[in-house]
Short mmCIF file of N, CA and C in Angstrom, two decimals:
data_model
loop_
_atom_site.label_atom_id
_atom_site.label_comp_id
_atom_site.label_asym_id
_atom_site.label_seq_id
_atom_site.Cartn_x
_atom_site.Cartn_y
_atom_site.Cartn_z
N GLN A 1 128.15 90.29 104.33
CA GLN A 1 127.22 91.06 103.53
C GLN A 1 126.00 90.20 103.21
N VAL A 2 124.82 90.78 103.39
CA VAL A 2 123.58 90.06 103.11
C VAL A 2 123.37 90.01 101.60
N GLN A 3 123.04 88.83 101.11
CA GLN A 3 122.72 88.66 99.71
C GLN A 3 121.49 87.79 99.57
N LEU A 4 120.55 88.25 98.76
CA LEU A 4 119.33 87.51 98.47
C LEU A 4 119.21 87.41 96.96
N VAL A 5 119.01 86.20 96.47
CA VAL A 5 118.95 85.95 95.04
C VAL A 5 117.67 85.21 94.71
N GLU A 6 116.77 85.88 94.00
CA GLU A 6 115.50 85.29 93.60
C GLU A 6 115.65 84.59 92.25
N SER A 7 114.86 83.55 92.06
CA SER A 7 114.83 82.86 90.78
C SER A 7 113.48 82.16 90.63
N GLY A 8 113.21 81.67 89.44
CA GLY A 8 112.02 80.88 89.20
C GLY A 8 110.89 81.60 88.48
N GLY A 9 111.04 82.89 88.24
CA GLY A 9 110.01 83.61 87.52
C GLY A 9 109.95 83.20 86.06
N GLY A 10 108.90 83.67 85.41
CA GLY A 10 108.71 83.36 84.01
C GLY A 10 107.36 83.81 83.54
N SER A 11 106.99 83.36 82.36
CA SER A 11 105.70 83.70 81.75
C SER A 11 104.82 82.46 81.71
N VAL A 12 103.60 82.61 82.21
CA VAL A 12 102.63 81.52 82.21
C VAL A 12 101.26 82.05 81.82
N GLN A 13 100.40 81.15 81.42
CA GLN A 13 99.02 81.51 81.15
C GLN A 13 98.21 81.50 82.44
N ALA A 14 97.13 82.25 82.44
CA ALA A 14 96.24 82.26 83.60
C ALA A 14 95.85 80.84 83.98
N GLY A 15 95.86 80.58 85.27
CA GLY A 15 95.58 79.25 85.77
C GLY A 15 96.81 78.39 85.98
N GLY A 16 97.95 78.84 85.50
CA GLY A 16 99.18 78.08 85.63
C GLY A 16 99.84 78.27 86.97
N SER A 17 101.02 77.65 87.12
CA SER A 17 101.74 77.66 88.38
C SER A 17 103.21 78.00 88.17
N LEU A 18 103.81 78.58 89.19
CA LEU A 18 105.24 78.83 89.24
C LEU A 18 105.71 78.65 90.67
N ARG A 19 106.97 78.27 90.84
CA ARG A 19 107.59 78.23 92.15
C ARG A 19 108.80 79.14 92.14
N LEU A 20 108.78 80.16 92.99
CA LEU A 20 109.88 81.07 93.14
C LEU A 20 110.79 80.61 94.27
N SER A 21 112.08 80.86 94.12
CA SER A 21 113.07 80.52 95.14
C SER A 21 113.88 81.74 95.49
N CYS A 22 114.31 81.81 96.73
CA CYS A 22 115.19 82.87 97.18
C CYS A 22 116.28 82.25 98.03
N ALA A 23 117.52 82.33 97.55
CA ALA A 23 118.67 81.83 98.28
C ALA A 23 119.30 82.97 99.06
N ALA A 24 119.50 82.75 100.35
CA ALA A 24 120.00 83.79 101.24
C ALA A 24 121.39 83.46 101.75
N SER A 25 122.20 84.49 101.90
CA SER A 25 123.50 84.37 102.54
C SER A 25 123.77 85.63 103.35
N GLY A 26 124.68 85.54 104.30
CA GLY A 26 125.00 86.68 105.13
C GLY A 26 124.01 86.95 106.25
N VAL A 27 123.08 86.05 106.46
CA VAL A 27 122.12 86.15 107.56
C VAL A 27 122.07 84.82 108.29
N ILE A 28 121.63 84.87 109.54
CA ILE A 28 121.35 83.64 110.28
C ILE A 28 119.96 83.21 109.83
N PHE A 29 119.92 82.43 108.78
CA PHE A 29 118.66 82.19 108.08
C PHE A 29 117.61 81.55 108.98
N SER A 30 118.02 80.56 109.76
CA SER A 30 117.05 79.83 110.57
C SER A 30 116.36 80.70 111.61
N ALA A 31 116.97 81.82 111.96
CA ALA A 31 116.42 82.72 112.97
C ALA A 31 115.67 83.90 112.38
N SER A 32 115.63 84.00 111.07
CA SER A 32 115.07 85.16 110.40
C SER A 32 113.68 84.87 109.84
N ALA A 33 112.76 85.81 110.06
CA ALA A 33 111.53 85.79 109.29
C ALA A 33 111.84 86.18 107.85
N MET A 34 111.06 85.67 106.92
CA MET A 34 111.27 85.94 105.51
C MET A 34 109.95 86.36 104.88
N GLY A 35 110.05 87.23 103.89
CA GLY A 35 108.87 87.69 103.19
C GLY A 35 109.07 87.74 101.69
N TRP A 36 107.97 87.60 100.98
CA TRP A 36 107.93 87.81 99.54
C TRP A 36 107.10 89.06 99.25
N TYR A 37 107.66 89.96 98.47
CA TYR A 37 106.99 91.17 98.03
C TYR A 37 106.86 91.15 96.51
N ARG A 38 105.94 91.95 96.00
CA ARG A 38 105.85 92.12 94.56
C ARG A 38 105.56 93.59 94.24
N GLN A 39 105.98 93.98 93.06
CA GLN A 39 105.77 95.35 92.62
C GLN A 39 105.48 95.36 91.12
N ALA A 40 104.32 95.86 90.78
CA ALA A 40 103.94 96.04 89.39
C ALA A 40 104.24 97.48 88.98
N PRO A 41 104.41 97.73 87.68
CA PRO A 41 104.69 99.10 87.23
C PRO A 41 103.63 100.08 87.72
N GLY A 42 104.08 101.19 88.30
CA GLY A 42 103.18 102.21 88.79
C GLY A 42 102.49 101.88 90.10
N LYS A 43 102.82 100.75 90.69
CA LYS A 43 102.18 100.32 91.93
C LYS A 43 103.18 100.28 93.08
N GLN A 44 102.66 100.39 94.29
CA GLN A 44 103.48 100.31 95.48
C GLN A 44 103.90 98.86 95.73
N ARG A 45 105.10 98.68 96.24
CA ARG A 45 105.55 97.35 96.59
C ARG A 45 104.66 96.77 97.69
N GLU A 46 104.26 95.53 97.52
CA GLU A 46 103.24 94.91 98.35
C GLU A 46 103.77 93.62 98.96
N LEU A 47 103.55 93.44 100.25
CA LEU A 47 103.88 92.18 100.90
C LEU A 47 102.87 91.13 100.48
N VAL A 48 103.35 90.03 99.92
CA VAL A 48 102.50 88.96 99.44
C VAL A 48 102.36 87.87 100.49
N ALA A 49 103.46 87.48 101.09
CA ALA A 49 103.47 86.38 102.04
C ALA A 49 104.65 86.52 102.97
N ALA A 50 104.51 86.02 104.18
CA ALA A 50 105.59 86.05 105.16
C ALA A 50 105.60 84.75 105.94
N ILE A 51 106.78 84.37 106.39
CA ILE A 51 106.93 83.16 107.19
C ILE A 51 107.87 83.45 108.33
N THR A 52 107.50 83.02 109.53
CA THR A 52 108.33 83.24 110.70
C THR A 52 109.42 82.19 110.78
N SER A 53 110.35 82.40 111.71
CA SER A 53 111.40 81.41 111.92
C SER A 53 110.82 80.07 112.36
N GLY A 54 109.66 80.10 112.99
CA GLY A 54 109.00 78.88 113.43
C GLY A 54 108.09 78.25 112.40
N GLY A 55 107.91 78.90 111.25
CA GLY A 55 107.13 78.31 110.18
C GLY A 55 105.69 78.79 110.07
N SER A 56 105.27 79.72 110.92
CA SER A 56 103.93 80.29 110.77
C SER A 56 103.89 81.20 109.55
N THR A 57 102.75 81.25 108.88
CA THR A 57 102.64 81.99 107.62
C THR A 57 101.45 82.92 107.62
N GLN A 58 101.57 83.98 106.82
CA GLN A 58 100.47 84.89 106.54
C GLN A 58 100.54 85.33 105.09
N TYR A 59 99.38 85.68 104.53
CA TYR A 59 99.28 86.03 103.12
C TYR A 59 98.39 87.24 102.92
N VAL A 60 98.69 87.98 101.86
CA VAL A 60 97.78 89.02 101.45
C VAL A 60 96.48 88.36 101.00
N ASP A 61 95.36 89.04 101.19
CA ASP A 61 94.06 88.43 100.91
C ASP A 61 93.98 87.86 99.50
N SER A 62 94.52 88.56 98.53
CA SER A 62 94.40 88.13 97.14
C SER A 62 95.18 86.85 96.85
N ALA A 63 96.10 86.47 97.73
CA ALA A 63 96.91 85.28 97.53
C ALA A 63 96.44 84.09 98.33
N LYS A 64 95.58 84.30 99.28
CA LYS A 64 95.14 83.21 100.15
C LYS A 64 94.46 82.11 99.34
N GLY A 65 94.86 80.89 99.62
CA GLY A 65 94.32 79.74 98.91
C GLY A 65 95.01 79.43 97.61
N ARG A 66 95.87 80.33 97.14
CA ARG A 66 96.57 80.12 95.87
C ARG A 66 98.08 80.04 96.03
N PHE A 67 98.63 80.79 96.97
CA PHE A 67 100.08 80.86 97.18
C PHE A 67 100.45 80.15 98.47
N THR A 68 101.63 79.54 98.48
CA THR A 68 102.17 78.92 99.68
C THR A 68 103.62 79.32 99.86
N ILE A 69 103.95 79.91 101.00
CA ILE A 69 105.33 80.23 101.32
C ILE A 69 105.88 79.13 102.21
N SER A 70 107.12 78.75 101.97
CA SER A 70 107.77 77.72 102.77
C SER A 70 109.26 78.02 102.85
N ARG A 71 109.94 77.29 103.71
CA ARG A 71 111.38 77.52 103.85
C ARG A 71 112.09 76.20 104.09
N ASP A 72 113.34 76.15 103.66
CA ASP A 72 114.22 75.02 103.89
C ASP A 72 115.47 75.58 104.55
N ASN A 73 115.54 75.46 105.87
CA ASN A 73 116.65 76.06 106.59
C ASN A 73 117.99 75.41 106.26
N ALA A 74 117.97 74.14 105.91
CA ALA A 74 119.21 73.47 105.54
C ALA A 74 119.80 74.05 104.26
N LYS A 75 118.95 74.60 103.40
CA LYS A 75 119.39 75.18 102.13
C LYS A 75 119.42 76.70 102.16
N ASN A 76 119.07 77.30 103.29
CA ASN A 76 118.98 78.77 103.38
C ASN A 76 118.13 79.34 102.25
N THR A 77 117.00 78.73 102.03
CA THR A 77 116.16 79.09 100.89
C THR A 77 114.70 79.20 101.32
N VAL A 78 114.03 80.23 100.82
CA VAL A 78 112.60 80.40 101.00
C VAL A 78 111.93 80.30 99.64
N TYR A 79 110.74 79.72 99.61
CA TYR A 79 110.03 79.46 98.37
C TYR A 79 108.67 80.14 98.38
N LEU A 80 108.17 80.42 97.20
CA LEU A 80 106.80 80.85 97.04
C LEU A 80 106.18 80.03 95.92
N GLN A 81 105.33 79.09 96.29
CA GLN A 81 104.60 78.29 95.32
C GLN A 81 103.33 79.02 94.95
N MET A 82 103.16 79.31 93.68
CA MET A 82 102.03 80.07 93.20
C MET A 82 101.22 79.20 92.24
N SER A 83 99.94 79.08 92.49
CA SER A 83 99.05 78.32 91.63
C SER A 83 97.84 79.17 91.29
N SER A 84 97.08 78.69 90.31
CA SER A 84 95.90 79.42 89.85
C SER A 84 96.23 80.88 89.58
N LEU A 85 97.32 81.10 88.88
CA LEU A 85 97.80 82.46 88.66
C LEU A 85 96.83 83.27 87.82
N LYS A 86 96.77 84.55 88.13
CA LYS A 86 95.90 85.49 87.46
C LYS A 86 96.73 86.61 86.85
N PRO A 87 96.21 87.27 85.82
CA PRO A 87 96.97 88.38 85.23
C PRO A 87 97.37 89.44 86.25
N GLU A 88 96.55 89.68 87.25
CA GLU A 88 96.87 90.68 88.25
C GLU A 88 98.02 90.27 89.17
N ASP A 89 98.50 89.04 89.06
CA ASP A 89 99.69 88.61 89.77
C ASP A 89 100.97 89.05 89.08
N THR A 90 100.86 89.58 87.88
CA THR A 90 102.02 90.02 87.12
C THR A 90 102.76 91.11 87.87
N ALA A 91 104.05 90.90 88.12
CA ALA A 91 104.87 91.83 88.88
C ALA A 91 106.29 91.30 88.94
N VAL A 92 107.18 92.14 89.45
CA VAL A 92 108.50 91.68 89.85
C VAL A 92 108.39 91.25 91.31
N TYR A 93 108.85 90.06 91.60
CA TYR A 93 108.77 89.50 92.94
C TYR A 93 110.13 89.55 93.61
N TYR A 94 110.15 90.03 94.85
CA TYR A 94 111.36 90.17 95.64
C TYR A 94 111.22 89.43 96.97
N CYS A 95 112.31 88.87 97.46
CA CYS A 95 112.29 88.33 98.81
C CYS A 95 113.05 89.25 99.75
N ASN A 96 112.76 89.10 101.03
CA ASN A 96 113.31 89.98 102.04
C ASN A 96 113.49 89.20 103.34
N ALA A 97 114.57 89.50 104.05
CA ALA A 97 114.78 88.96 105.39
C ALA A 97 114.40 90.03 106.39
N GLY A 98 113.46 89.71 107.27
CA GLY A 98 112.96 90.71 108.19
C GLY A 98 112.66 90.14 109.56
N VAL A 99 111.74 90.80 110.23
CA VAL A 99 111.32 90.39 111.57
C VAL A 99 109.81 90.31 111.60
N TYR A 100 109.31 89.47 112.46
CA TYR A 100 107.88 89.28 112.62
C TYR A 100 107.54 89.50 114.08
N ARG A 101 106.76 90.52 114.35
CA ARG A 101 106.38 90.88 115.72
C ARG A 101 104.92 91.29 115.76
N SER A 102 104.22 90.79 116.74
CA SER A 102 102.82 91.16 116.97
C SER A 102 101.98 91.01 115.71
N SER A 103 102.20 89.93 114.99
CA SER A 103 101.43 89.57 113.79
C SER A 103 101.72 90.47 112.60
N TYR A 104 102.83 91.19 112.62
CA TYR A 104 103.22 92.03 111.49
C TYR A 104 104.63 91.68 111.04
N TYR A 105 104.82 91.69 109.74
CA TYR A 105 106.14 91.48 109.16
C TYR A 105 106.77 92.83 108.86
N TYR A 106 108.00 93.01 109.32
CA TYR A 106 108.74 94.25 109.12
C TYR A 106 109.98 93.94 108.28
N PRO A 107 110.06 94.49 107.09
CA PRO A 107 111.22 94.20 106.24
C PRO A 107 112.48 94.90 106.71
N ARG A 108 113.59 94.25 106.51
CA ARG A 108 114.88 94.90 106.60
C ARG A 108 115.28 95.34 105.20
N ASP A 109 116.20 96.29 105.13
CA ASP A 109 116.50 96.91 103.86
C ASP A 109 117.55 96.13 103.07
N TYR A 110 117.25 94.87 102.83
CA TYR A 110 118.08 94.02 101.99
C TYR A 110 117.17 93.34 100.98
N TRP A 111 117.47 93.59 99.70
CA TRP A 111 116.63 93.08 98.61
C TRP A 111 117.48 92.45 97.54
N GLY A 112 116.93 91.44 96.91
CA GLY A 112 117.59 90.86 95.75
C GLY A 112 117.26 91.63 94.49
N GLN A 113 117.63 91.06 93.37
CA GLN A 113 117.40 91.71 92.08
C GLN A 113 115.97 91.55 91.59
N GLY A 114 115.24 90.64 92.18
CA GLY A 114 113.87 90.37 91.78
C GLY A 114 113.78 89.39 90.64
N THR A 115 112.61 88.79 90.50
CA THR A 115 112.35 87.89 89.39
C THR A 115 110.97 88.21 88.81
N GLN A 116 110.91 88.31 87.50
CA GLN A 116 109.70 88.75 86.82
C GLN A 116 108.72 87.59 86.68
N VAL A 117 107.48 87.86 87.04
CA VAL A 117 106.37 86.93 86.82
C VAL A 117 105.37 87.61 85.92
N THR A 118 105.06 86.97 84.81
CA THR A 118 104.09 87.50 83.85
C THR A 118 103.01 86.46 83.61
N VAL A 119 101.77 86.85 83.82
CA VAL A 119 100.63 85.95 83.65
C VAL A 119 99.74 86.52 82.56
N SER A 120 99.52 85.76 81.52
CA SER A 120 98.71 86.19 80.39
C SER A 120 97.34 85.54 80.44
N SER A 121 96.37 86.21 79.83
CA SER A 121 95.00 85.70 79.80
C SER A 121 94.85 84.59 78.78
#
């Protein structure tokens, strides 16, 4: 059974930093593309960052230059380092194991419980 467990969220002031972690089990982690999504109340779930099995990365425009996605295959863990946080980054953040084809990330229907990120002015 696939299990994804996010952690590392919290409350920070604008300009601060957080590092989110997602521990995966039930998947061949080293062969899987991974993505971070976020969802704010009343908003559609949005892909924030994705990383391929080979380590290539892509980001939503609003995160470029501020967020870094990385992975540690030995720990079956994917990270999202967030800096220069803004109030509009406030959301529940979820990780996902998916596939990356033709420069697009496609999520599989396995989600963790999410971790709340709140950024205050």
